[in-house]
Short mmCIF file of C-alpha atoms in Angstrom, two decimals:
data_model
loop_
_atom_site.label_atom_id
_atom_site.label_comp_id
_atom_site.label_asym_id
_atom_site.label_seq_id
_atom_site.Cartn_x
_atom_site.Cartn_y
_atom_site.Cartn_z
CA UNK A 264 85.15 117.60 131.85
CA UNK A 265 84.58 114.36 133.76
CA UNK A 266 87.06 111.58 133.38
CA UNK A 267 85.86 108.50 131.53
CA UNK A 268 86.50 105.46 133.76
CA UNK A 269 86.35 103.20 130.70
CA UNK A 270 89.85 104.29 129.71
CA UNK A 271 91.26 103.23 133.09
CA UNK A 272 90.53 99.57 132.40
CA UNK A 273 93.52 97.38 131.52
CA UNK A 274 92.12 95.04 128.89
CA UNK A 275 95.32 93.00 128.70
CA UNK A 276 94.81 91.88 132.30
CA UNK A 277 91.14 91.06 131.74
CA UNK A 278 91.87 89.05 128.59
CA UNK A 279 94.81 87.29 130.26
CA UNK A 280 92.44 85.99 132.95
CA UNK A 281 90.65 83.89 130.31
CA UNK A 282 93.88 82.06 129.49
CA UNK A 283 93.10 81.02 125.95
CA UNK A 284 96.02 78.85 124.83
CA UNK A 285 98.10 80.47 122.10
CA UNK A 286 96.26 83.80 122.26
CA UNK A 287 98.66 86.72 122.27
CA UNK A 288 96.69 89.24 124.29
CA UNK A 289 99.31 91.94 123.82
CA UNK A 290 99.12 91.54 120.03
CA UNK A 291 95.34 91.75 120.19
CA UNK A 292 95.39 94.94 122.27
CA UNK A 293 98.10 96.39 120.04
CA UNK A 294 95.98 95.67 116.96
CA UNK A 295 93.03 97.46 118.52
CA UNK A 296 95.27 100.40 119.35
CA UNK A 297 96.32 100.59 115.68
CA UNK A 298 92.65 100.42 114.66
CA UNK A 299 91.87 103.41 116.85
CA UNK A 300 94.91 105.27 115.50
CA UNK A 301 93.70 104.62 111.93
CA UNK A 302 90.24 105.94 112.75
CA UNK A 303 91.80 109.00 114.37
CA UNK A 304 93.98 109.61 111.30
CA UNK A 305 91.00 109.20 108.97
CA UNK A 306 88.96 111.65 111.04
CA UNK A 307 91.82 114.14 110.95
CA UNK A 308 92.05 113.87 107.16
CA UNK A 309 88.29 114.32 106.83
CA UNK A 310 88.38 117.36 109.12
CA UNK A 311 91.26 118.91 107.17
CA UNK A 312 89.36 118.28 103.94
CA UNK A 313 86.29 120.05 105.29
CA UNK A 314 88.45 122.96 106.40
CA UNK A 315 89.90 123.20 102.88
CA UNK A 316 86.40 123.20 101.40
CA UNK A 317 85.32 125.92 103.83
CA UNK A 318 88.34 128.07 102.96
CA UNK A 319 87.68 127.60 99.24
CA UNK A 320 84.00 128.48 99.68
CA UNK A 321 85.01 131.70 101.42
CA UNK A 322 87.41 132.50 98.55
CA UNK A 323 84.68 131.80 96.01
CA UNK A 324 82.25 134.05 97.89
CA UNK A 325 84.77 136.90 98.06
CA UNK A 326 85.60 136.54 94.37
CA UNK A 327 81.92 136.36 93.41
CA UNK A 328 81.11 139.51 95.37
CA UNK A 329 83.97 141.38 93.70
CA UNK A 330 82.89 140.19 90.24
CA UNK A 331 79.26 141.08 90.96
CA UNK A 332 80.22 144.59 92.06
CA UNK A 333 82.26 145.07 88.89
CA UNK A 334 79.40 143.71 86.77
CA UNK A 335 76.92 146.08 88.39
CA UNK A 336 79.20 149.03 87.68
CA UNK A 337 79.40 147.96 84.04
CA UNK A 338 75.64 147.37 83.85
CA UNK A 339 74.79 150.92 84.84
CA UNK A 340 77.32 152.37 82.42
CA UNK A 341 75.99 154.30 79.51
CA UNK A 342 74.83 152.45 76.46
CA UNK A 343 71.76 151.58 74.50
CA UNK A 344 69.14 149.32 76.07
CA UNK A 345 70.09 146.61 73.57
CA UNK A 346 73.76 146.82 74.59
CA UNK A 347 72.84 146.67 78.27
CA UNK A 348 70.59 143.65 77.68
CA UNK A 349 73.31 141.86 75.72
CA UNK A 350 75.83 142.64 78.47
CA UNK A 351 73.46 141.42 81.19
CA UNK A 352 72.74 138.21 79.27
CA UNK A 353 76.45 137.57 78.85
CA UNK A 354 77.06 138.25 82.55
CA UNK A 355 74.29 135.83 83.55
CA UNK A 356 75.79 133.14 81.31
CA UNK A 357 79.28 133.70 82.75
CA UNK A 358 77.93 133.63 86.32
CA UNK A 359 76.12 130.34 85.67
CA UNK A 360 79.20 128.73 84.10
CA UNK A 361 81.37 129.97 86.97
CA UNK A 362 78.90 128.59 89.54
CA UNK A 363 78.99 125.17 87.85
CA UNK A 364 82.78 125.25 87.77
CA UNK A 365 82.93 126.19 91.46
CA UNK A 366 80.49 123.43 92.42
CA UNK A 367 82.57 120.87 90.53
CA UNK A 368 85.75 122.12 92.23
CA UNK A 369 84.16 121.84 95.68
CA UNK A 370 82.78 118.38 94.88
CA UNK A 371 86.25 117.28 93.74
CA UNK A 372 87.79 118.61 96.97
CA UNK A 373 85.25 116.68 99.04
CA UNK A 374 85.74 113.52 96.99
CA UNK A 375 89.51 113.69 97.45
CA UNK A 376 89.12 114.24 101.18
CA UNK A 377 86.76 111.27 101.47
CA UNK A 378 89.05 109.10 99.37
CA UNK A 379 92.08 109.98 101.51
CA UNK A 380 90.21 109.15 104.72
CA UNK A 381 88.78 105.93 103.28
CA UNK A 382 92.20 104.77 102.08
CA UNK A 383 93.56 105.01 105.64
CA UNK A 384 90.69 102.87 106.93
CA UNK A 385 90.99 100.44 104.02
CA UNK A 386 94.71 99.94 104.61
CA UNK A 387 94.06 99.33 108.31
CA UNK A 388 91.27 96.83 107.60
CA UNK A 389 93.60 94.90 105.30
CA UNK A 390 96.36 94.89 107.91
CA UNK A 391 93.87 93.94 110.62
CA UNK A 392 92.66 90.94 108.63
CA UNK A 393 96.25 89.78 108.22
CA UNK A 394 96.81 90.20 111.97
CA UNK A 395 93.69 88.17 112.80
CA UNK A 396 94.81 85.41 110.45
CA UNK A 397 98.18 85.35 112.17
CA UNK A 398 96.60 85.26 115.64
CA UNK A 399 94.29 82.43 114.60
CA UNK A 400 97.19 80.49 113.12
CA UNK A 401 99.04 80.78 116.44
CA UNK A 402 96.01 79.56 118.39
CA UNK A 403 95.73 76.42 116.23
CA UNK A 404 99.35 75.49 116.95
#
């Protein structure tokens, strides 16, 4: 992988060359570093949430296949055509209800993951606004 020369730049030196009175360049660079850390943390939470959803989907698939195999064994069991039809109708209803329940569970997992990631960004935006206010107050002095 090629090295990105952008990361070799020392932004504190570049900003210090502009010599804006009262501007704390180190605080500005530090704030940006915390912004990047917050984005990284939010991405990590989102990734972990997607992994959890993927694991749960695999569990649901395994469970569904096992239940389907059991249902097929029961469906071919002896009985009158009316009994088989009633059993098949009941199985279809149960499968539909289970599918809805599973979809809701997966949607809830995704919503929680998104909420966790968004709360990290939201907290950082709030802190960043406070930092900018503080920096601006120091410039005015």
